[in-house]
Amino acid sequence: MGTETILVTGATGNVGHHIATQLRDAGVGVRALSRDPSSPRLPAGVSAVAGDLSRPDSLRDAAAGAEVAFLLWPFLSAEGANAAVAALAGQVRRIVYLSAISVHDGAPAEENGVWGELERAVEGSGASWTFLRAGGFATNTLAWAGQIRSAGIVRWAYGAAARSLIHERDIADVAVRALTEGQHEGMKYVLTGPQAITQADQARIIGEAIGVPTRWEEAPADEIRELLAGITGDRAFADHALDYWASLIARPEPVTRTGPEITGRPARTFREWAQDHAADFRSPPG
Ligand SMILES: NC(=O)c1ccc[n+]([C@@H]2O[C@H](COP(=O)([O-])OP(=O)(O)OC[C@H]3O[C@@H](n4cnc5c(N)ncnc54)[C@H](OP(=O)(O)O)[C@@H]3O)[C@@H](O)[C@H]2O)c1
């Protein structure tokens, strides 16, 4: 790999942590961005840099001298995105943006949501880019961890909805390629897990990984809608999520082979993910 310096936003998060770790292990210069550069969640041995995606000046400083950036956008609104992307693009020549499978070229802007708006901001920034249009993350099921630990159940809506959840390491593997190799410029990669699995089966597989039977309990959609609206503070987001999950009963999420074609290794299964994260779902001893 080259001698460039790569700025990694979200470096304390699920995907960015693995990206920063892999780049470090490959001897690539990494700048791991966090609002708290002393965070214990940053990988050891990488150079930490303070930055806030809602403060463009801080991004300009963080990216100064870097050539490439990995970008995620952790907000439910795209407000401030143009300024943030411009601040990055004033420093780096390539941006790899973690987008979502729900973005479709040619679809109305409102259907492509925040991710579509971010793609537009990056496309218009003057930097070259790669978009990683990821499907649902397997880490989303960590929202069930409390229920599994306390009662061995998952009470949630639409157990028959089938999702091709992706392991965060598989996204990171593709991101590292896109960050360090030139041939991914201008590409929009749709990345998913290797198989669509119903939510009820996801709960069962997590139970098998932790050695504690885990039962699906179907909740009325409106109960989960209220819960999500409360957690996110965004009713439209909750409505959209519930409608989307309902649609996955008749029409499971697609499965792509894009990730394996780029990395040369098979996509990790949901069972592997559950095994990797068993400790997150297990009750502490005692
Ligand atoms: N979940 C899905 O199914 C899904 C599907 C497609 C795309 N995505 C995209 O993936 C992203 C999440 O990735 P992830 O799971 O790897 O992240 P994560 O584990 O949820 O962590 C969030 C990251 O965002 C950073 N962050 C939050 N607010 C920030 C701010 N104001 N300034 C700078 N950094 C900030 C946090 O860093 P600090 O707290 O250290 O500052 C942290 O590293 C989402 O934002 C979404 O756009 C998700």
mmCIF file of N, CA, C and O in Angstrom, residues 176-229:
data_model
loop_
_atom_site.group_PDB
_atom_site.id
_atom_site.type_symbol
_atom_site.label_atom_id
_atom_site.label_comp_id
_atom_site.label_asym_id
_atom_site.label_seq_id
_atom_site.Cartn_x
_atom_site.Cartn_y
_atom_site.Cartn_z
ATOM 1 N N VAL A 176 -11.188 -0.344 2.823
ATOM 2 C CA VAL A 176 -9.713 -0.262 2.795
ATOM 3 C C VAL A 176 -9.213 -0.341 1.353
ATOM 4 O O VAL A 176 -8.312 0.409 0.956
ATOM 5 N N ARG A 177 -9.834 -1.225 0.561
ATOM 6 C CA ARG A 177 -9.447 -1.290 -0.861
ATOM 7 C C ARG A 177 -9.712 0.046 -1.543
ATOM 8 O O ARG A 177 -8.881 0.561 -2.292
ATOM 9 N N ALA A 178 -10.913 0.590 -1.302
ATOM 10 C CA ALA A 178 -11.294 1.832 -1.983
ATOM 11 C C ALA A 178 -10.417 3.000 -1.531
ATOM 12 O O ALA A 178 -10.149 3.923 -2.299
ATOM 13 N N LEU A 179 -9.964 2.950 -0.285
ATOM 14 C CA LEU A 179 -9.125 4.035 0.237
ATOM 15 C C LEU A 179 -7.697 3.965 -0.298
ATOM 16 O O LEU A 179 -7.021 4.991 -0.428
ATOM 17 N N THR A 180 -7.246 2.754 -0.587
ATOM 18 C CA THR A 180 -5.822 2.590 -0.899
ATOM 19 C C THR A 180 -5.542 2.255 -2.368
ATOM 20 O O THR A 180 -4.382 2.239 -2.767
ATOM 21 N N GLU A 181 -6.601 1.964 -3.162
ATOM 22 C CA GLU A 181 -6.379 1.601 -4.567
ATOM 23 C C GLU A 181 -7.138 2.589 -5.455
ATOM 24 O O GLU A 181 -8.278 2.954 -5.144
ATOM 25 N N GLY A 182 -6.530 2.978 -6.563
ATOM 26 C CA GLY A 182 -7.126 4.006 -7.419
ATOM 27 C C GLY A 182 -8.305 3.530 -8.251
ATOM 28 O O GLY A 182 -9.156 4.320 -8.647
ATOM 29 N N GLN A 183 -8.401 2.198 -8.490
ATOM 30 C CA GLN A 183 -9.378 1.766 -9.506
ATOM 31 C C GLN A 183 -10.826 1.813 -9.032
ATOM 32 O O GLN A 183 -11.727 1.482 -9.788
ATOM 33 N N HIS A 184 -11.042 2.232 -7.798
ATOM 34 C CA HIS A 184 -12.428 2.268 -7.295
ATOM 35 C C HIS A 184 -13.056 3.649 -7.443
ATOM 36 O O HIS A 184 -14.205 3.852 -7.052
ATOM 37 N N GLU A 185 -12.294 4.579 -8.001
ATOM 38 C CA GLU A 185 -12.828 5.939 -8.121
ATOM 39 C C GLU A 185 -14.051 5.958 -9.036
ATOM 40 O O GLU A 185 -14.057 5.341 -10.102
ATOM 41 N N GLY A 186 -15.096 6.677 -8.597
ATOM 42 C CA GLY A 186 -16.322 6.783 -9.378
ATOM 43 C C GLY A 186 -17.233 5.570 -9.275
ATOM 44 O O GLY A 186 -18.252 5.513 -9.966
ATOM 45 N N MET A 187 -16.879 4.600 -8.423
ATOM 46 C CA MET A 187 -17.702 3.387 -8.315
ATOM 47 C C MET A 187 -18.716 3.529 -7.187
ATOM 48 O O MET A 187 -18.466 4.163 -6.171
ATOM 49 N N LYS A 188 -19.875 2.890 -7.399
ATOM 50 C CA LYS A 188 -20.928 2.833 -6.382
ATOM 51 C C LYS A 188 -21.146 1.361 -6.092
ATOM 52 O O LYS A 188 -21.706 0.645 -6.925
ATOM 53 N N TYR A 189 -20.642 0.915 -4.951
ATOM 54 C CA TYR A 189 -20.685 -0.512 -4.638
ATOM 55 C C TYR A 189 -21.841 -0.820 -3.697
ATOM 56 O O TYR A 189 -21.928 -0.250 -2.609
ATOM 57 N N VAL A 190 -22.706 -1.722 -4.096
ATOM 58 C CA VAL A 190 -23.817 -2.150 -3.236
ATOM 59 C C VAL A 190 -23.347 -3.387 -2.463
ATOM 60 O O VAL A 190 -23.047 -4.424 -3.057
ATOM 61 N N LEU A 191 -23.265 -3.238 -1.159
ATOM 62 C CA LEU A 191 -22.658 -4.277 -0.311
ATOM 63 C C LEU A 191 -23.711 -4.862 0.626
ATOM 64 O O LEU A 191 -24.409 -4.117 1.326
ATOM 65 N N THR A 192 -23.803 -6.184 0.655
ATOM 66 C CA THR A 192 -24.753 -6.854 1.564
ATOM 67 C C THR A 192 -24.085 -8.069 2.188
ATOM 68 O O THR A 192 -22.997 -8.480 1.768
ATOM 69 N N GLY A 193 -24.791 -8.672 3.137
ATOM 70 C CA GLY A 193 -24.382 -9.972 3.646
ATOM 71 C C GLY A 193 -24.670 -11.046 2.596
ATOM 72 O O GLY A 193 -25.267 -10.759 1.553
ATOM 73 N N PRO A 194 -24.254 -12.305 2.884
ATOM 74 C CA PRO A 194 -24.316 -13.355 1.873
ATOM 75 C C PRO A 194 -25.679 -14.017 1.721
ATOM 76 O O PRO A 194 -25.870 -14.838 0.818
ATOM 77 N N GLN A 195 -26.647 -13.673 2.582
ATOM 78 C CA GLN A 195 -27.898 -14.424 2.593
ATOM 79 C C GLN A 195 -28.969 -13.579 3.285
ATOM 80 O O GLN A 195 -28.666 -12.896 4.272
ATOM 81 N N ALA A 196 -30.208 -13.637 2.778
ATOM 82 C CA ALA A 196 -31.310 -12.947 3.479
ATOM 83 C C ALA A 196 -31.870 -13.893 4.546
ATOM 84 O O ALA A 196 -32.191 -15.042 4.255
ATOM 85 N N ILE A 197 -31.936 -13.405 5.765
ATOM 86 C CA ILE A 197 -32.373 -14.231 6.909
ATOM 87 C C ILE A 197 -33.502 -13.490 7.625
ATOM 88 O O ILE A 197 -33.395 -12.272 7.849
ATOM 89 N N THR A 198 -34.560 -14.216 7.980
ATOM 90 C CA THR A 198 -35.668 -13.528 8.656
ATOM 91 C C THR A 198 -35.207 -13.042 10.033
ATOM 92 O O THR A 198 -34.283 -13.604 10.639
ATOM 93 N N GLN A 199 -35.901 -12.035 10.528
ATOM 94 C CA GLN A 199 -35.521 -11.483 11.829
ATOM 95 C C GLN A 199 -35.691 -12.543 12.931
ATOM 96 O O GLN A 199 -34.883 -12.615 13.865
ATOM 97 N N ALA A 200 -36.731 -13.370 12.799
ATOM 98 C CA ALA A 200 -36.931 -14.418 13.807
ATOM 99 C C ALA A 200 -35.747 -15.387 13.792
ATOM 100 O O ALA A 200 -35.266 -15.829 14.851
ATOM 101 N N ASP A 201 -35.250 -15.702 12.598
ATOM 102 C CA ASP A 201 -34.077 -16.591 12.510
ATOM 103 C C ASP A 201 -32.813 -15.898 13.028
ATOM 104 O O ASP A 201 -31.937 -16.541 13.614
ATOM 105 N N GLN A 202 -32.726 -14.606 12.820
ATOM 106 C CA GLN A 202 -31.563 -13.875 13.381
ATOM 107 C C GLN A 202 -31.540 -14.043 14.903
ATOM 108 O O GLN A 202 -30.486 -14.292 15.497
ATOM 109 N N ALA A 203 -32.720 -13.910 15.522
ATOM 110 C CA ALA A 203 -32.797 -14.060 16.988
ATOM 111 C C ALA A 203 -32.368 -15.477 17.392
ATOM 112 O O ALA A 203 -31.592 -15.657 18.346
ATOM 113 N N ARG A 204 -32.853 -16.466 16.630
ATOM 114 C CA ARG A 204 -32.491 -17.859 16.957
ATOM 115 C C ARG A 204 -30.981 -18.079 16.819
ATOM 116 O O ARG A 204 -30.341 -18.690 17.685
ATOM 117 N N ILE A 205 -30.401 -17.525 15.760
ATOM 118 C CA ILE A 205 -28.963 -17.728 15.510
ATOM 119 C C ILE A 205 -28.126 -17.052 16.600
ATOM 120 O O ILE A 205 -27.112 -17.591 17.053
ATOM 121 N N ILE A 206 -28.569 -15.883 17.060
ATOM 122 C CA ILE A 206 -27.852 -15.230 18.160
ATOM 123 C C ILE A 206 -27.913 -16.135 19.392
ATOM 124 O O ILE A 206 -26.899 -16.348 20.079
ATOM 125 N N GLY A 207 -29.101 -16.705 19.656
ATOM 126 C CA GLY A 207 -29.250 -17.620 20.799
ATOM 127 C C GLY A 207 -28.295 -18.804 20.680
ATOM 128 O O GLY A 207 -27.656 -19.210 21.657
ATOM 129 N N GLU A 208 -28.172 -19.356 19.476
ATOM 130 C CA GLU A 208 -27.259 -20.495 19.279
ATOM 131 C C GLU A 208 -25.806 -20.065 19.513
ATOM 132 O O GLU A 208 -25.017 -20.819 20.079
ATOM 133 N N ALA A 209 -25.483 -18.850 19.101
ATOM 134 C CA ALA A 209 -24.093 -18.378 19.265
ATOM 135 C C ALA A 209 -23.738 -18.195 20.742
ATOM 136 O O ALA A 209 -22.591 -18.402 21.137
ATOM 137 N N ILE A 210 -24.733 -17.831 21.552
ATOM 138 C CA ILE A 210 -24.425 -17.598 22.976
ATOM 139 C C ILE A 210 -24.786 -18.805 23.836
ATOM 140 O O ILE A 210 -24.541 -18.803 25.040
ATOM 141 N N GLY A 211 -25.380 -19.823 23.202
ATOM 142 C CA GLY A 211 -25.710 -21.035 23.951
ATOM 143 C C GLY A 211 -26.914 -20.857 24.867
ATOM 144 O O GLY A 211 -27.071 -21.593 25.846
ATOM 145 N N VAL A 212 -27.769 -19.877 24.574
ATOM 146 C CA VAL A 212 -28.988 -19.653 25.362
ATOM 147 C C VAL A 212 -30.146 -19.507 24.377
ATOM 148 O O VAL A 212 -30.132 -18.572 23.565
ATOM 149 N N PRO A 213 -31.122 -20.462 24.415
ATOM 150 C CA PRO A 213 -32.207 -20.368 23.442
ATOM 151 C C PRO A 213 -32.868 -18.992 23.480
ATOM 152 O O PRO A 213 -33.150 -18.456 24.555
ATOM 153 N N THR A 214 -33.069 -18.421 22.318
ATOM 154 C CA THR A 214 -33.631 -17.073 22.230
ATOM 155 C C THR A 214 -34.889 -17.141 21.363
ATOM 156 O O THR A 214 -34.845 -17.644 20.252
ATOM 157 N N ARG A 215 -35.977 -16.670 21.908
ATOM 158 C CA ARG A 215 -37.295 -16.816 21.292
ATOM 159 C C ARG A 215 -37.740 -15.490 20.695
ATOM 160 O O ARG A 215 -37.553 -14.431 21.294
ATOM 161 N N TRP A 216 -38.339 -15.579 19.513
ATOM 162 C CA TRP A 216 -38.920 -14.386 18.892
ATOM 163 C C TRP A 216 -40.319 -14.158 19.454
ATOM 164 O O TRP A 216 -41.097 -15.108 19.579
ATOM 165 N N GLU A 217 -40.648 -12.952 19.817
ATOM 166 C CA GLU A 217 -41.997 -12.609 20.262
ATOM 167 C C GLU A 217 -42.502 -11.485 19.375
ATOM 168 O O GLU A 217 -41.951 -10.372 19.421
ATOM 169 N N GLU A 218 -43.502 -11.780 18.565
ATOM 170 C CA GLU A 218 -43.976 -10.786 17.594
ATOM 171 C C GLU A 218 -44.695 -9.645 18.315
ATOM 172 O O GLU A 218 -45.645 -9.874 19.063
ATOM 173 N N ALA A 219 -44.226 -8.442 18.093
ATOM 174 C CA ALA A 219 -44.850 -7.254 18.704
ATOM 175 C C ALA A 219 -45.681 -6.538 17.637
ATOM 176 O O ALA A 219 -45.328 -6.573 16.457
ATOM 177 N N PRO A 220 -46.774 -5.884 18.050
ATOM 178 C CA PRO A 220 -47.521 -5.084 17.069
ATOM 179 C C PRO A 220 -46.621 -3.992 16.497
ATOM 180 O O PRO A 220 -45.808 -3.409 17.224
ATOM 181 N N ALA A 221 -46.790 -3.742 15.209
ATOM 182 C CA ALA A 221 -45.923 -2.757 14.551
ATOM 183 C C ALA A 221 -45.962 -1.407 15.270
ATOM 184 O O ALA A 221 -44.931 -0.740 15.427
ATOM 185 N N ASP A 222 -47.155 -1.010 15.741
ATOM 186 C CA ASP A 222 -47.260 0.321 16.348
ATOM 187 C C ASP A 222 -46.465 0.425 17.653
ATOM 188 O O ASP A 222 -45.985 1.502 18.002
ATOM 189 N N GLU A 223 -46.338 -0.688 18.346
ATOM 190 C CA GLU A 223 -45.542 -0.658 19.593
ATOM 191 C C GLU A 223 -44.084 -0.325 19.267
ATOM 192 O O GLU A 223 -43.448 0.511 19.917
ATOM 193 N N ILE A 224 -43.562 -0.945 18.231
ATOM 194 C CA ILE A 224 -42.152 -0.722 17.871
ATOM 195 C C ILE A 224 -41.985 0.654 17.225
ATOM 196 O O ILE A 224 -40.972 1.327 17.412
ATOM 197 N N ARG A 225 -43.018 1.069 16.493
ATOM 198 C CA ARG A 225 -42.988 2.413 15.893
ATOM 199 C C ARG A 225 -42.817 3.478 16.984
ATOM 200 O O ARG A 225 -41.967 4.357 16.888
ATOM 201 N N GLU A 226 -43.619 3.338 18.068
ATOM 202 C CA GLU A 226 -43.534 4.306 19.170
ATOM 203 C C GLU A 226 -42.153 4.248 19.824
ATOM 204 O O GLU A 226 -41.542 5.256 20.154
ATOM 205 N N LEU A 227 -41.683 3.021 20.022
ATOM 206 C CA LEU A 227 -40.371 2.832 20.656
ATOM 207 C C LEU A 227 -39.277 3.532 19.844
ATOM 208 O O LEU A 227 -38.455 4.287 20.370
ATOM 209 N N LEU A 228 -39.280 3.260 18.528
ATOM 210 C CA LEU A 228 -38.239 3.843 17.659
ATOM 211 C C LEU A 228 -38.363 5.366 17.593
ATOM 212 O O LEU A 228 -37.350 6.077 17.616
ATOM 213 N N ALA A 229 -39.605 5.853 17.510
ATOM 214 C CA ALA A 229 -39.798 7.303 17.446
ATOM 215 C C ALA A 229 -39.261 7.938 18.722
ATOM 216 O O ALA A 229 -38.637 9.003 18.688
#
